[in-house]
mmCIF file of C-alpha atoms in Angstrom:
data_model
loop_
_atom_site.group_PDB
_atom_site.id
_atom_site.type_symbol
_atom_site.label_atom_id
_atom_site.label_comp_id
_atom_site.label_asym_id
_atom_site.label_seq_id
_atom_site.Cartn_x
_atom_site.Cartn_y
_atom_site.Cartn_z
ATOM 1 C CA UNK A 179 -2.487 -19.842 -10.294
ATOM 2 C CA UNK A 180 -2.293 -16.161 -9.417
ATOM 3 C CA UNK A 181 -0.779 -15.220 -6.080
ATOM 4 C CA UNK A 182 -3.882 -13.303 -5.085
ATOM 5 C CA UNK A 183 -7.218 -13.858 -6.797
ATOM 6 C CA UNK A 184 -10.361 -11.791 -6.666
ATOM 7 C CA UNK A 185 -13.588 -11.687 -8.612
ATOM 8 C CA UNK A 186 -13.341 -8.386 -10.514
ATOM 9 C CA UNK A 187 -17.133 -7.946 -10.506
ATOM 10 C CA UNK A 188 -18.771 -5.531 -10.897
ATOM 11 C CA UNK A 189 -21.091 -6.146 -8.016
ATOM 12 C CA UNK A 190 -24.159 -3.962 -8.447
ATOM 13 C CA UNK A 191 -26.171 -3.811 -5.227
ATOM 14 C CA UNK A 192 -29.015 -1.600 -3.998
ATOM 15 C CA UNK A 193 -28.527 0.797 -1.135
ATOM 16 C CA UNK A 194 -28.921 -0.935 2.191
ATOM 17 C CA UNK A 195 -27.912 -4.338 0.903
ATOM 18 C CA UNK A 196 -25.249 -6.568 2.407
ATOM 19 C CA UNK A 197 -22.452 -7.603 0.092
ATOM 20 C CA UNK A 198 -19.474 -9.902 0.585
ATOM 21 C CA UNK A 199 -16.216 -10.286 -1.293
ATOM 22 C CA UNK A 200 -13.718 -13.108 -1.093
ATOM 23 C CA UNK A 201 -10.056 -13.208 -1.973
ATOM 24 C CA UNK A 202 -7.834 -16.285 -2.176
ATOM 25 C CA UNK A 203 -4.062 -16.377 -1.883
ATOM 26 C CA UNK A 204 -1.647 -19.069 -2.963
ATOM 27 C CA UNK A 205 1.313 -18.646 -0.602
ATOM 28 C CA UNK A 206 0.607 -20.362 2.695
ATOM 29 C CA UNK A 207 3.524 -18.468 4.261
ATOM 30 C CA UNK A 208 1.862 -15.099 3.655
ATOM 31 C CA UNK A 209 2.067 -13.000 6.731
ATOM 32 C CA UNK A 210 -0.304 -10.055 6.671
ATOM 33 C CA UNK A 211 -3.581 -9.320 4.965
ATOM 34 C CA UNK A 212 -5.428 -6.137 4.216
ATOM 35 C CA UNK A 213 -8.356 -4.696 2.363
ATOM 36 C CA UNK A 214 -7.703 -1.449 0.520
ATOM 37 C CA UNK A 215 -10.216 0.762 -1.181
ATOM 38 C CA UNK A 216 -9.418 2.489 -4.456
ATOM 39 C CA UNK A 217 -11.619 5.169 -5.946
ATOM 40 C CA UNK A 218 -11.452 5.863 -9.642
ATOM 41 C CA UNK A 219 -8.115 7.395 -10.687
ATOM 42 C CA UNK A 220 -6.964 7.702 -7.080
ATOM 43 C CA UNK A 221 -4.406 5.889 -4.986
ATOM 44 C CA UNK A 222 -5.446 2.928 -2.801
ATOM 45 C CA UNK A 223 -6.231 3.645 0.840
ATOM 46 C CA UNK A 224 -6.266 1.199 3.705
ATOM 47 C CA UNK A 225 -9.749 0.103 4.660
ATOM 48 C CA UNK A 226 -8.860 -2.434 7.305
ATOM 49 C CA UNK A 227 -6.380 -5.055 8.352
ATOM 50 C CA UNK A 228 -7.478 -8.675 8.507
ATOM 51 C CA UNK A 229 -6.699 -10.734 11.573
ATOM 52 C CA UNK A 230 -7.164 -14.426 12.262
ATOM 53 C CA UNK A 231 -9.657 -13.500 14.940
ATOM 54 C CA UNK A 232 -11.653 -11.367 12.549
ATOM 55 C CA UNK A 233 -11.908 -7.618 12.473
ATOM 56 C CA UNK A 234 -14.991 -5.412 12.545
ATOM 57 C CA UNK A 235 -15.172 -1.679 11.945
ATOM 58 C CA UNK A 236 -18.672 -0.299 11.833
ATOM 59 C CA UNK A 237 -20.434 -1.747 8.791
ATOM 60 C CA UNK A 238 -17.322 -3.556 7.630
ATOM 61 C CA UNK A 239 -16.194 -7.005 8.772
ATOM 62 C CA UNK A 240 -13.043 -8.734 7.567
ATOM 63 C CA UNK A 241 -12.104 -12.339 8.218
ATOM 64 C CA UNK A 242 -9.151 -14.581 7.520
ATOM 65 C CA UNK A 243 -9.273 -18.331 6.957
ATOM 66 C CA UNK A 244 -5.685 -19.591 6.900
ATOM 67 C CA UNK A 245 -6.673 -23.228 6.408
ATOM 68 C CA UNK A 246 -8.494 -22.424 3.185
ATOM 69 C CA UNK A 247 -6.248 -19.488 2.342
ATOM 70 C CA UNK A 248 -8.856 -16.847 1.811
ATOM 71 C CA UNK A 249 -9.926 -13.562 3.294
ATOM 72 C CA UNK A 250 -13.330 -11.974 3.143
ATOM 73 C CA UNK A 251 -14.885 -8.550 3.417
ATOM 74 C CA UNK A 252 -18.510 -8.049 4.397
ATOM 75 C CA UNK A 253 -20.224 -4.699 3.967
ATOM 76 C CA UNK A 254 -23.566 -4.234 5.677
ATOM 77 C CA UNK A 255 -26.162 -1.548 4.932
ATOM 78 C CA UNK A 256 -24.358 -0.438 1.755
ATOM 79 C CA UNK A 257 -24.122 3.283 1.091
ATOM 80 C CA UNK A 258 -23.717 5.041 -2.227
ATOM 81 C CA UNK A 259 -20.331 6.216 -0.983
ATOM 82 C CA UNK A 260 -19.169 2.616 -0.694
ATOM 83 C CA UNK A 261 -18.968 2.452 -4.488
ATOM 84 C CA UNK A 262 -15.298 1.792 -5.244
ATOM 85 C CA UNK A 263 -12.874 -0.976 -6.062
ATOM 86 C CA UNK A 264 -11.814 -3.114 -3.117
ATOM 87 C CA UNK A 265 -8.317 -4.511 -3.286
ATOM 88 C CA UNK A 266 -7.154 -7.562 -1.429
ATOM 89 C CA UNK A 267 -3.527 -7.176 -0.334
ATOM 90 C CA UNK A 268 -1.219 -9.871 0.940
ATOM 91 C CA UNK A 269 2.289 -9.384 2.246
ATOM 92 C CA UNK A 270 5.038 -11.978 2.224
ATOM 93 C CA UNK A 271 6.973 -13.435 5.051
ATOM 94 C CA UNK A 272 10.376 -12.415 6.265
ATOM 95 C CA UNK A 273 12.224 -9.176 5.826
ATOM 96 C CA UNK A 274 11.391 -8.746 2.165
ATOM 97 C CA UNK A 275 7.725 -8.041 2.881
ATOM 98 C CA UNK A 276 6.694 -8.242 -0.755
ATOM 99 C CA UNK A 277 3.262 -6.769 -1.248
ATOM 100 C CA UNK A 278 0.898 -8.427 -3.702
ATOM 101 C CA UNK A 279 -2.392 -6.953 -4.830
ATOM 102 C CA UNK A 280 -5.443 -8.673 -6.136
ATOM 103 C CA UNK A 281 -7.051 -7.261 -9.255
ATOM 104 C CA UNK A 282 -9.734 -5.660 -7.115
ATOM 105 C CA UNK A 283 -13.480 -6.140 -6.912
ATOM 106 C CA UNK A 284 -15.602 -3.307 -8.205
ATOM 107 C CA UNK A 285 -18.654 -2.422 -6.157
ATOM 108 C CA UNK A 286 -21.406 -0.173 -7.439
ATOM 109 C CA UNK A 287 -24.121 0.732 -4.947
ATOM 110 C CA UNK A 288 -27.299 1.780 -6.718
ATOM 111 C CA UNK A 289 -29.896 4.208 -5.303
ATOM 112 C CA UNK B 258 -1.648 8.091 9.107
ATOM 113 C CA UNK B 259 1.746 8.499 7.514
ATOM 114 C CA UNK B 260 2.050 10.637 4.416
ATOM 115 C CA UNK B 261 3.727 9.773 1.143
ATOM 116 C CA UNK B 262 3.974 12.355 -1.603
ATOM 117 C CA UNK B 263 4.701 11.978 -5.292
ATOM 118 C CA UNK B 264 5.795 14.486 -7.847
ATOM 119 C CA UNK B 265 4.723 15.269 -10.471
ATOM 120 C CA UNK B 266 1.087 14.220 -10.314
ATOM 121 C CA UNK B 267 0.745 14.333 -14.060
ATOM 122 C CA UNK B 268 3.246 14.472 -16.898
ATOM 123 C CA UNK B 269 2.922 14.470 -20.645
ATOM 124 C CA UNK B 270 6.063 13.920 -22.669
ATOM 125 C CA UNK B 271 7.234 13.113 -26.156
ATOM 126 C CA UNK B 272 8.341 9.653 -27.119
ATOM 127 C CA UNK B 273 12.039 9.136 -26.491
ATOM 128 C CA UNK B 274 12.358 11.497 -23.545
ATOM 129 C CA UNK B 275 13.082 10.506 -19.960
ATOM 130 C CA UNK B 276 10.781 11.237 -17.060
ATOM 131 C CA UNK B 277 11.695 11.286 -13.375
ATOM 132 C CA UNK B 278 9.088 10.637 -10.685
ATOM 133 C CA UNK B 279 9.819 11.369 -7.032
ATOM 134 C CA UNK B 280 8.370 9.563 -4.039
ATOM 135 C CA UNK B 281 8.843 11.031 -0.592
ATOM 136 C CA UNK B 282 7.885 9.834 2.870
ATOM 137 C CA UNK B 283 7.035 13.075 4.633
ATOM 138 C CA UNK B 284 6.839 12.125 8.289
ATOM 139 C CA UNK B 285 8.682 8.851 8.568
ATOM 140 C CA UNK B 286 11.793 7.132 7.294
ATOM 141 C CA UNK B 287 11.486 4.327 4.821
ATOM 142 C CA UNK B 288 14.337 1.960 4.108
ATOM 143 C CA UNK B 289 12.132 0.266 1.564
ATOM 144 C CA UNK B 290 9.721 1.767 -0.935
ATOM 145 C CA UNK B 291 7.735 0.049 -3.629
ATOM 146 C CA UNK B 292 6.933 1.172 -7.155
ATOM 147 C CA UNK B 293 3.778 0.016 -8.904
ATOM 148 C CA UNK B 294 2.212 0.524 -12.276
ATOM 149 C CA UNK B 295 -1.485 0.376 -13.039
ATOM 150 C CA UNK B 296 -2.860 0.236 -16.559
ATOM 151 C CA UNK B 297 -6.529 1.133 -17.114
ATOM 152 C CA UNK B 298 -8.932 -1.426 -15.674
ATOM 153 C CA UNK B 299 -6.068 -3.550 -14.399
ATOM 154 C CA UNK B 300 -4.656 -4.217 -10.971
ATOM 155 C CA UNK B 301 -1.661 -2.581 -9.390
ATOM 156 C CA UNK B 302 1.454 -4.423 -10.498
ATOM 157 C CA UNK B 303 4.597 -4.294 -8.435
ATOM 158 C CA UNK B 304 7.487 -3.136 -10.598
ATOM 159 C CA UNK B 305 10.335 -2.980 -8.147
ATOM 160 C CA UNK B 306 11.395 -2.685 -4.555
ATOM 161 C CA UNK B 307 13.556 0.321 -3.831
ATOM 162 C CA UNK B 308 16.130 -0.215 -1.092
ATOM 163 C CA UNK B 309 17.893 2.703 0.552
ATOM 164 C CA UNK B 310 21.609 2.531 -0.058
ATOM 165 C CA UNK B 311 21.538 -0.501 -2.324
ATOM 166 C CA UNK B 312 20.265 -1.660 -5.681
ATOM 167 C CA UNK B 313 16.595 -1.980 -6.377
ATOM 168 C CA UNK B 314 15.007 -5.384 -6.800
ATOM 169 C CA UNK B 315 12.995 -5.665 -9.996
ATOM 170 C CA UNK B 316 10.045 -7.934 -10.655
ATOM 171 C CA UNK B 317 10.158 -10.362 -13.526
ATOM 172 C CA UNK B 318 9.549 -8.670 -16.858
ATOM 173 C CA UNK B 319 10.488 -5.179 -15.671
ATOM 174 C CA UNK B 320 13.567 -3.806 -17.423
ATOM 175 C CA UNK B 321 15.973 -2.367 -14.894
ATOM 176 C CA UNK B 322 17.777 -0.304 -17.518
ATOM 177 C CA UNK B 323 14.542 1.300 -18.611
ATOM 178 C CA UNK B 324 13.111 1.978 -15.166
ATOM 179 C CA UNK B 325 15.957 3.409 -13.123
ATOM 180 C CA UNK B 326 15.414 3.552 -9.401
ATOM 181 C CA UNK B 327 17.464 5.575 -6.965
ATOM 182 C CA UNK B 328 16.813 5.468 -3.224
ATOM 183 C CA UNK B 329 19.391 7.964 -2.072
ATOM 184 C CA UNK B 330 17.946 8.787 1.326
ATOM 185 C CA UNK B 331 15.532 7.371 3.872
ATOM 186 C CA UNK B 332 12.776 9.681 2.659
ATOM 187 C CA UNK B 333 13.223 9.785 -1.106
ATOM 188 C CA UNK B 334 13.071 7.288 -3.935
ATOM 189 C CA UNK B 335 13.022 8.249 -7.598
ATOM 190 C CA UNK B 336 11.844 6.313 -10.618
ATOM 191 C CA UNK B 337 13.165 7.421 -14.005
ATOM 192 C CA UNK B 338 11.430 6.127 -17.093
ATOM 193 C CA UNK B 339 14.142 6.323 -19.730
ATOM 194 C CA UNK B 340 13.380 6.731 -23.431
ATOM 195 C CA UNK B 341 9.666 6.626 -22.741
ATOM 196 C CA UNK B 342 7.315 5.199 -25.340
ATOM 197 C CA UNK B 343 3.525 5.358 -25.641
ATOM 198 C CA UNK B 344 3.209 1.873 -24.139
ATOM 199 C CA UNK B 345 4.798 3.256 -20.946
ATOM 200 C CA UNK B 346 1.774 5.503 -20.476
ATOM 201 C CA UNK B 347 0.310 4.429 -17.161
ATOM 202 C CA UNK B 348 -0.448 5.367 -13.584
ATOM 203 C CA UNK B 349 2.683 4.994 -11.456
ATOM 204 C CA UNK B 350 2.269 4.753 -7.680
ATOM 205 C CA UNK B 351 4.812 4.402 -4.930
ATOM 206 C CA UNK B 352 4.333 3.164 -1.406
ATOM 207 C CA UNK B 353 6.273 2.970 1.812
ATOM 208 C CA UNK B 354 5.479 0.890 4.839
ATOM 209 C CA UNK B 355 5.409 1.124 8.594
ATOM 210 C CA UNK B 356 4.446 -1.799 10.801
ATOM 211 C CA UNK B 357 3.134 -3.855 7.879
ATOM 212 C CA UNK B 358 0.856 -1.095 6.621
ATOM 213 C CA UNK B 359 1.549 0.417 3.238
ATOM 214 C CA UNK B 360 0.995 4.112 2.632
ATOM 215 C CA UNK B 361 0.610 5.159 -0.962
ATOM 216 C CA UNK B 362 1.584 8.249 -2.817
ATOM 217 C CA UNK B 363 -1.180 9.944 -4.827
ATOM 218 C CA UNK B 364 0.230 8.568 -8.059
ATOM 219 C CA UNK B 365 1.705 10.010 -11.226
ATOM 220 C CA UNK B 366 -0.177 9.766 -14.480
ATOM 221 C CA UNK B 367 2.282 9.507 -17.332
ATOM 222 C CA UNK B 368 1.186 10.069 -20.901
ATOM 223 C CA UNK B 369 3.744 9.528 -23.635
ATOM 224 C CA UNK B 370 2.812 10.999 -26.980
#
């Protein structure tokens, strides 16, 4: 089983739609969780951190379920500019802080 | 947010040559930096963890003698691809972290002819 698993997609959704991505992780000791956005041929950029209590930033909502070992990202009212690959990132425990990326989920918002 | 730079952004070289890529944290100190590689349509794969003042830690399957890492100061890590071959052509990205957040360099696209 991969350390971090994501559905690579692509998810093709119309403008204005709501879309959700899930990501599962295998290490129950994982410490921190993030969603990054990566545009084509660019470096990843932090979209939002994921907390046990949930995290909302405008149209974006991230949630963590430690019991089931998954995190989710919900995008409401999709915009064309949301088209990108969304990477699930999990960091390890302890001082090593190993960072593991999911393969990314590609989102294409269609006019 | 914090800034991480990489140089060069793009390099084309002949097979058999060595290529050095620099990663700098511009406004913070980083005792640890990470080097990743991303092949087309694939995820970022961690290659190694660069530790200031000590040896790098390499992930399984990454040859330490081929990918030399030097983390000589708290703001600079270098990755040298030695005797590069066409299969080393890839997008190389570094990152450095503060408070659990990773900041990424813009990446270096390496093409080996």
